[in-house]
Coordinates of C-alpha atoms in Angstrom, one line a residue:
X1497 CA 0.0 0.0 0.0
X1498 CA 1.5 3.4 -1.0
X1499 CA 1.9 6.3 1.4
X1500 CA -0.8 8.3 -0.5
X1501 CA -3.3 5.4 -0.2
X1502 CA -2.6 5.0 3.5
X1503 CA -3.0 8.7 4.0
X1504 CA -6.4 8.6 2.2
X1505 CA -7.5 5.7 4.3
X1506 CA -6.6 7.2 7.7
X1507 CA -7.2 10.9 7.1
X1508 CA -9.8 10.9 4.3
X1509 CA -9.8 13.0 1.1
X1510 CA -11.4 16.1 2.6
X1511 CA -14.8 15.2 1.0
X1512 CA -15.9 12.0 2.7
X1513 CA -15.0 11.2 6.3
X1514 CA -12.6 8.2 6.7
X1515 CA -13.4 5.2 8.8
X1516 CA -10.5 5.9 11.2
X1517 CA -11.8 9.4 11.9
X1518 CA -15.3 8.1 12.7
X1519 CA -13.7 5.5 15.0
X1520 CA -11.6 8.2 16.7
X1521 CA -14.6 10.5 17.3
X1522 CA -16.4 7.6 19.0
X1523 CA -13.2 6.8 21.0
X1524 CA -12.6 10.4 22.3
X1525 CA -16.3 10.9 23.1
X1526 CA -16.3 7.9 25.4
X1527 CA -12.8 8.2 26.8
X1528 CA -14.1 10.2 29.7
X1529 CA -17.7 8.9 30.2
X1530 CA -16.9 5.9 32.4
X1531 CA -13.3 6.5 33.2
X1532 CA -13.9 7.1 36.9
X1533 CA -15.3 3.6 37.4
X1534 CA -11.8 2.1 37.6
X1535 CA -10.8 4.4 40.5
X1536 CA -14.2 4.4 42.2
X1537 CA -12.8 2.7 45.4
X1538 CA -10.2 5.4 45.6
X1539 CA -12.8 8.1 45.3
X1540 CA -14.9 6.4 47.9
X1541 CA -11.9 6.3 50.3
X1542 CA -10.8 9.9 49.5
X1543 CA -14.3 11.4 50.2
X1544 CA -15.6 8.8 52.7
X1545 CA -18.5 8.1 50.3
X1546 CA -21.0 5.3 50.3
X1547 CA -21.3 3.0 47.2
X1548 CA -24.4 4.9 46.0
X1549 CA -22.8 8.3 46.5
X1550 CA -19.7 7.2 44.6
X1551 CA -22.0 5.8 41.9
X1552 CA -23.4 9.3 41.4
X1553 CA -20.0 10.3 39.9
X1554 CA -20.9 8.0 37.0
X1555 CA -24.6 8.7 37.0
X1556 CA -24.1 12.5 36.8
X1557 CA -22.4 12.2 33.5
X1558 CA -24.9 9.9 31.8
X1559 CA -27.8 12.0 33.2
X1560 CA -26.4 15.1 31.7
X1561 CA -26.0 13.4 28.3
X1562 CA -29.6 12.3 28.5
X1563 CA -31.0 15.7 29.4
X1564 CA -29.2 17.7 26.7
X1565 CA -29.3 15.2 23.8
X1566 CA -32.7 16.3 22.2
X1567 CA -31.7 20.0 22.3
X1568 CA -28.3 19.3 20.7
X1569 CA -30.2 17.4 18.0
X1570 CA -32.4 20.4 17.3
X1571 CA -29.4 22.7 17.3
X1572 CA -27.5 20.5 14.9
X1573 CA -30.4 20.2 12.6
X1574 CA -30.3 24.0 12.4
X1575 CA -26.6 24.9 12.2
X1576 CA -24.9 21.8 10.8
X1577 CA -22.9 18.8 12.0
X1578 CA -19.1 19.5 11.8
X1579 CA -19.0 22.6 13.9
X1580 CA -21.1 21.1 16.7
X1581 CA -18.9 18.0 16.9
X1582 CA -15.7 20.0 17.0
X1583 CA -16.8 22.6 19.5
X1584 CA -18.2 19.8 21.8
X1585 CA -14.9 18.0 21.8
X1586 CA -13.1 21.2 22.9
X1587 CA -15.8 21.9 25.5
X1588 CA -15.3 18.4 27.0
X1589 CA -11.6 19.2 27.7
X1590 CA -12.3 22.0 30.2
X1591 CA -14.2 20.1 33.0
X1592 CA -11.9 17.1 32.5
X1593 CA -8.9 19.4 33.2
X1594 CA -10.6 20.9 36.3
X1595 CA -11.5 17.5 37.9
X1596 CA -8.0 17.1 39.5
X1597 CA -8.5 20.3 41.4
X1598 CA -11.8 19.3 43.2
X1599 CA -11.8 19.2 47.0
X1600 CA -15.2 17.7 47.6
X1601 CA -17.5 15.0 46.3
X1602 CA -20.2 17.5 45.2
X1603 CA -17.7 19.5 43.1
X1604 CA -16.5 16.3 41.5
X1605 CA -20.1 15.3 40.7
X1606 CA -20.8 18.8 39.2
X1607 CA -17.7 18.6 36.9
X1608 CA -18.7 15.1 35.9
X1609 CA -22.2 16.5 35.0
X1610 CA -20.5 19.3 32.9
X1611 CA -18.5 16.6 31.0
X1612 CA -21.8 14.9 30.2
X1613 CA -23.3 18.2 28.8
X1614 CA -20.5 18.2 26.1
X1615 CA -20.9 14.6 25.0
X1616 CA -24.2 14.8 23.1
X1617 CA -22.7 17.3 20.7
X1618 CA -20.3 14.5 19.6
X1619 CA -22.3 11.3 19.7
X1620 CA -25.8 12.5 18.8
X1621 CA -24.6 14.6 15.9
X1622 CA -22.1 12.0 14.6
X1623 CA -24.8 9.4 14.2
X1624 CA -26.9 11.9 12.2
X1625 CA -23.8 12.8 10.2
X1626 CA -23.2 9.2 9.3
X1627 CA -26.8 8.6 8.4
X1628 CA -26.7 11.4 5.9
X1629 CA -23.2 10.8 4.4
X1630 CA -23.7 7.1 3.9
X1631 CA -27.3 6.8 3.1
X1632 CA -26.4 5.2 -0.3
X1633 CA -24.5 2.3 1.3
X1634 CA -22.1 1.3 4.0
X1635 CA -24.4 2.6 6.8
X1636 CA -24.3 -0.5 9.0
X1637 CA -20.5 -0.8 8.6
X1638 CA -19.8 2.8 9.5
X1639 CA -22.2 2.5 12.5
X1640 CA -20.3 -0.6 13.6
X1641 CA -17.0 1.2 13.2
X1642 CA -18.4 4.1 15.3
X1643 CA -19.6 1.6 18.0
X1644 CA -16.2 -0.1 17.9
X1645 CA -14.6 3.3 18.6
X1646 CA -16.9 4.0 21.5
X1647 CA -16.1 0.6 23.0
X1648 CA -12.4 1.1 22.7
X1649 CA -12.8 4.6 24.2
X1650 CA -14.8 3.2 27.1
X1651 CA -12.1 0.6 27.7
X1652 CA -9.1 2.9 27.4
X1653 CA -10.7 5.5 29.7
X1654 CA -11.0 2.9 32.4
X1655 CA -7.7 1.2 31.6
X1656 CA -5.7 4.4 31.5
X1657 CA -7.4 5.9 34.5
X1658 CA -6.9 2.7 36.5
X1659 CA -3.2 2.3 35.8
X1660 CA -2.5 6.0 36.0
X1661 CA -4.4 6.2 39.2
X1662 CA -2.3 3.3 40.6
X1663 CA 0.9 5.5 40.1
X1664 CA -0.4 9.1 40.2
X1665 CA -3.6 8.9 42.1
X1666 CA -7.1 9.4 40.6
X1667 CA -6.4 13.1 40.2
X1668 CA -3.3 12.6 38.2
X1669 CA -5.2 10.1 36.0
X1670 CA -7.6 12.8 35.0
X1671 CA -4.7 15.1 34.0
X1672 CA -3.7 12.4 31.5
X1673 CA -7.3 12.2 30.2
X1674 CA -7.5 16.0 29.8
X1675 CA -4.3 16.0 27.6
X1676 CA -5.6 13.1 25.5
X1677 CA -9.0 14.8 25.0
X1678 CA -7.4 18.0 23.8
X1679 CA -5.3 16.2 21.3
X1680 CA -8.3 14.3 20.0
X1681 CA -10.3 17.6 19.6
X1682 CA -7.4 19.1 17.5
X1683 CA -7.2 16.0 15.3
X1684 CA -10.9 15.9 14.6
X1685 CA -11.1 19.6 13.9
X1686 CA -8.3 19.1 11.4
X1687 CA -9.6 16.1 9.5
X1688 CA -13.5 16.0 9.8
X1689 CA -15.0 17.1 6.5
X1690 CA -18.1 19.3 6.3
X1691 CA -21.4 17.5 5.6
X1692 CA -22.2 17.0 1.9
X1693 CA -25.9 16.1 2.3
X1694 CA -26.9 18.2 5.3
X1695 CA -30.1 20.3 4.8
X1696 CA -30.6 22.8 7.6
X1697 CA -33.9 23.1 9.4
X1698 CA -34.0 26.5 11.2
X1699 CA -37.7 26.7 11.8
X1700 CA -38.5 26.1 15.5
X1701 CA -42.1 25.4 14.7
X1702 CA -41.0 22.8 12.1
X1703 CA -38.7 21.3 14.7
X1704 CA -41.5 20.8 17.2
X1705 CA -43.7 19.4 14.5
X1706 CA -41.0 16.9 13.7
X1707 CA -40.6 16.2 17.4
X1708 CA -44.3 15.5 17.7
X1709 CA -44.1 13.0 14.8
X1710 CA -41.1 11.3 16.4
X1711 CA -42.9 10.9 19.7
X1712 CA -45.7 9.2 17.9
X1713 CA -43.4 6.8 16.0
X1714 CA -44.0 3.5 17.8
X1715 CA -40.9 1.9 16.4
X1716 CA -38.7 4.8 17.4
X1717 CA -40.2 4.9 20.9
X1718 CA -39.6 1.2 21.3
X1719 CA -36.0 1.7 20.2
X1720 CA -35.7 4.4 22.9
X1721 CA -37.1 2.1 25.6
X1722 CA -34.7 -0.7 24.5
X1723 CA -31.8 1.8 24.7
X1724 CA -32.8 2.7 28.3
X1725 CA -32.6 -0.9 29.3
X1726 CA -29.3 -1.5 27.4
X1727 CA -27.4 1.3 29.2
X1728 CA -29.0 0.5 32.5
X1729 CA -27.4 -2.9 32.1
X1730 CA -24.0 -1.7 31.1
X1731 CA -23.6 1.1 33.6
X1732 CA -25.1 -0.9 36.5
X1733 CA -22.8 -3.9 35.7
X1734 CA -19.5 -2.1 35.3
X1735 CA -20.0 0.4 38.1
X1736 CA -20.7 -2.0 40.9
X1737 CA -18.7 -5.0 39.8
X1738 CA -15.7 -2.8 40.7
X1739 CA -16.8 -2.6 44.3
X1740 CA -17.5 -6.4 44.2
X1741 CA -14.0 -7.2 42.9
X1742 CA -12.2 -4.6 45.2
X1743 CA -13.8 -6.4 48.3
X1744 CA -13.1 -9.8 49.7
X1745 CA -12.1 -12.4 48.5
X1746 CA -10.7 -10.7 45.4
X1747 CA -9.1 -7.4 46.8
X1748 CA -8.2 -6.0 43.3
X1749 CA -6.3 -2.7 43.2
X1750 CA -7.2 0.1 40.8
X1751 CA -4.7 -1.4 38.3
X1752 CA -6.2 -4.8 38.7
X1753 CA -9.7 -3.4 38.1
X1754 CA -8.3 -1.6 35.0
X1755 CA -7.1 -4.9 33.7
X1756 CA -10.5 -6.5 34.1
X1757 CA -11.9 -3.9 31.7
X1758 CA -9.8 -5.6 29.0
X1759 CA -13.0 -7.5 28.4
X1760 CA -14.1 -4.5 26.4
X1761 CA -11.6 -5.5 23.8
X1762 CA -13.7 -8.5 23.0
X1763 CA -16.5 -6.1 22.0
X1764 CA -14.0 -4.1 19.8
X1765 CA -13.5 -7.3 17.8
X1766 CA -17.0 -8.8 17.9
X1767 CA -19.0 -5.7 16.9
X1768 CA -17.4 -4.9 13.5
X1769 CA -17.1 -8.6 12.7
X1770 CA -20.8 -9.1 13.1
X1771 CA -22.0 -5.9 11.4
X1772 CA -22.5 -7.6 8.0
X1773 CA -24.8 -10.2 9.7
X1774 CA -27.1 -7.8 11.4
X1775 CA -29.2 -6.9 8.4
X1776 CA -29.3 -10.5 7.1
X1777 CA -30.5 -11.8 10.4
X1778 CA -32.8 -8.9 11.0
X1779 CA -32.3 -6.3 13.7
X1780 CA -35.1 -7.7 15.9
X1781 CA -33.7 -11.3 16.0
X1782 CA -30.1 -9.9 16.4
X1783 CA -31.2 -7.8 19.3
X1784 CA -32.9 -10.7 21.1
X1785 CA -29.9 -13.0 20.6
X1786 CA -27.7 -10.2 21.9
X1787 CA -29.8 -9.7 25.0
X1788 CA -29.8 -13.4 25.8
X1789 CA -26.0 -13.5 25.4
X1790 CA -25.6 -10.5 27.7
X1791 CA -27.8 -12.0 30.4
X1792 CA -26.0 -15.3 30.3
X1793 CA -22.7 -13.6 30.8
X1794 CA -24.1 -11.5 33.6
X1795 CA -25.3 -14.6 35.5
X1796 CA -21.8 -16.1 35.2
X1797 CA -20.5 -13.2 37.4
X1798 CA -22.3 -14.8 40.4
X1799 CA -19.7 -17.6 40.4
X1800 CA -17.1 -16.8 43.1
X1801 CA -14.2 -17.2 40.8
X1802 CA -12.2 -14.3 39.2
X1803 CA -11.6 -16.1 35.8
X1804 CA -15.2 -17.0 35.5
X1805 CA -16.3 -13.5 36.4
X1806 CA -14.0 -12.0 33.8
X1807 CA -15.3 -14.4 31.1
X1808 CA -18.9 -13.5 32.2
X1809 CA -18.1 -9.8 31.9
X1810 CA -16.7 -10.3 28.4
X1811 CA -19.8 -12.2 27.3
X1812 CA -22.1 -9.7 29.0
X1813 CA -20.4 -6.6 27.5
X1814 CA -20.2 -8.1 24.0
X1815 CA -24.0 -8.7 24.1
X1816 CA -24.6 -5.2 25.2
X1817 CA -22.5 -3.7 22.4
X1818 CA -24.3 -5.8 19.8
X1819 CA -27.6 -4.6 21.2
X1820 CA -26.4 -1.0 20.8
X1821 CA -25.3 -1.6 17.2
X1822 CA -28.6 -3.2 16.2
X1823 CA -30.6 -0.5 17.9
X1824 CA -28.9 2.5 16.4
X1825 CA -28.7 0.8 13.0
X1826 CA -32.5 0.4 13.2
X1827 CA -32.8 4.1 14.2
X1828 CA -30.7 5.3 11.3
X1829 CA -32.6 3.1 8.8
X1830 CA -36.1 3.9 9.9
X1831 CA -35.8 7.7 10.5
X1832 CA -35.8 9.8 7.3
X1833 CA -36.4 13.3 8.7
X1834 CA -35.1 15.2 11.7
X1835 CA -32.3 12.5 12.1
X1836 CA -30.4 14.5 14.7
X1837 CA -33.5 15.2 16.7
X1838 CA -34.5 11.5 16.6
X1839 CA -31.1 10.5 17.7
X1840 CA -31.2 13.1 20.5
X1841 CA -34.5 11.6 21.7
X1842 CA -33.0 8.1 21.6
X1843 CA -29.9 9.2 23.6
X1844 CA -32.1 11.0 26.1
X1845 CA -33.7 7.7 26.9
X1846 CA -30.5 5.7 26.5
X1847 CA -28.5 7.8 29.0
X1848 CA -31.5 8.2 31.4
X1849 CA -31.2 4.4 31.6
X1850 CA -27.6 4.7 32.5
X1851 CA -28.4 7.2 35.2
X1852 CA -31.2 5.1 36.6
X1853 CA -28.8 2.1 36.4
X1854 CA -26.4 3.7 38.8
X1855 CA -29.2 4.3 41.2
X1856 CA -31.2 1.1 40.9
X1857 CA -28.2 -1.3 40.8
X1858 CA -26.6 0.8 43.6
X1859 CA -29.6 0.4 45.9
X1860 CA -29.6 -3.3 45.1
X1861 CA -25.9 -3.5 45.9
X1862 CA -26.2 -1.7 49.2
X1863 CA -29.2 -4.0 50.2
X1864 CA -28.1 -7.4 48.9
X1865 CA -24.6 -7.1 47.5
X1866 CA -23.5 -8.0 44.0
X1867 CA -26.1 -10.7 43.6
X1868 CA -28.8 -8.1 44.1
X1869 CA -27.3 -5.9 41.4
X1870 CA -27.1 -8.9 39.0
X1871 CA -30.8 -9.8 39.5
X1872 CA -31.9 -6.2 39.1
X1873 CA -30.0 -5.9 35.8
X1874 CA -31.2 -9.2 34.5
X1875 CA -34.8 -8.2 35.1
X1876 CA -34.2 -5.0 33.1
X1877 CA -32.7 -7.0 30.2
X1878 CA -35.8 -9.3 30.2
X1879 CA -37.9 -6.1 30.0
X1880 CA -36.0 -5.0 26.9
X1881 CA -36.7 -8.4 25.2
X1882 CA -40.4 -8.0 26.0
X1883 CA -40.4 -4.5 24.5
X1884 CA -38.7 -5.8 21.3
X1885 CA -41.2 -8.7 20.9
X1886 CA -44.2 -6.6 21.8
X1887 CA -43.5 -3.4 19.9
X1888 CA -40.9 -3.8 17.2
X1889 CA -42.8 -6.7 15.7
X1890 CA -46.1 -4.9 15.8
X1891 CA -44.6 -1.8 14.3
X1892 CA -42.8 -3.6 11.5

């Protein structure tokens, strides 16, 4: 492969976005979202916090993403895609850089909330961008590449924070994340092309009319409900399994917890490999299989053996990533107007599920330990399957 060909592949031709840039946007968007999970025991110790209070440092971020997503969708539908994505990446850098200076748990939660406010401008708008730029083909593949980037970003955020926290403390770990986020923002600003097929919609009345139609789209609302359940499962699992593994009989350090998050790498491999099979199998069947896979892995974590728990987490997370890929592919395929607004509605529900997951699984953990969290999460996954069977099929 010549140098010119390699440059085109990695950086694009300035007209159509390259696969690596889409992957990198997903990576940097999710680098910070769950990073604090790997150092949660250290934060609990530093601020003398309960499990549920510490879980709020995760829940605050995902709650902010959910609250702002629909409004970012409306803004992007009016002003365009590229500028919103780039500005949001730079905006994400500021609260990340301030986190190491916090002196109280409430200040930390506030800054984590501010991080979440910046993220919809990246993830919501990018999905709309992909839906417009690849409507003639390659949609499922680009969506899977994006999901692969988010998975790797989620892994690296936890992995880097855990190992950096082991040597530098959790505050030093966030200095590293701030520097990486700034570099990512500069790279995306340099190489992300402007939209070629974007048509602005600056009429507020028209936006609310589109919103009304979206809210009465049964298949879209079902996808939003499934998204709620999916992130409830992922956040609930990977927030409180850290406390489970940091306690007896495992006693894992922050570096050890970071290594456990290597299970995310399975999702990085599985999601793109299965993308070509999603449409052939059908998104509904693919989602049901993915939910069953995730639930089986989750139940494996009840076995009091670290290797079995790690395998169970790998199976569980892979199933969740496939659920996400199938759901957003369905969203991109079904919605033909107000794409960014529809994506914003979906992410509002999706991240509300993550915020409720930190609360619901946290209450269950404080009451019954890890087994309580597992049963709560499994029940939510069963609810997702019921929604798919009851509403996706009827709306098809």
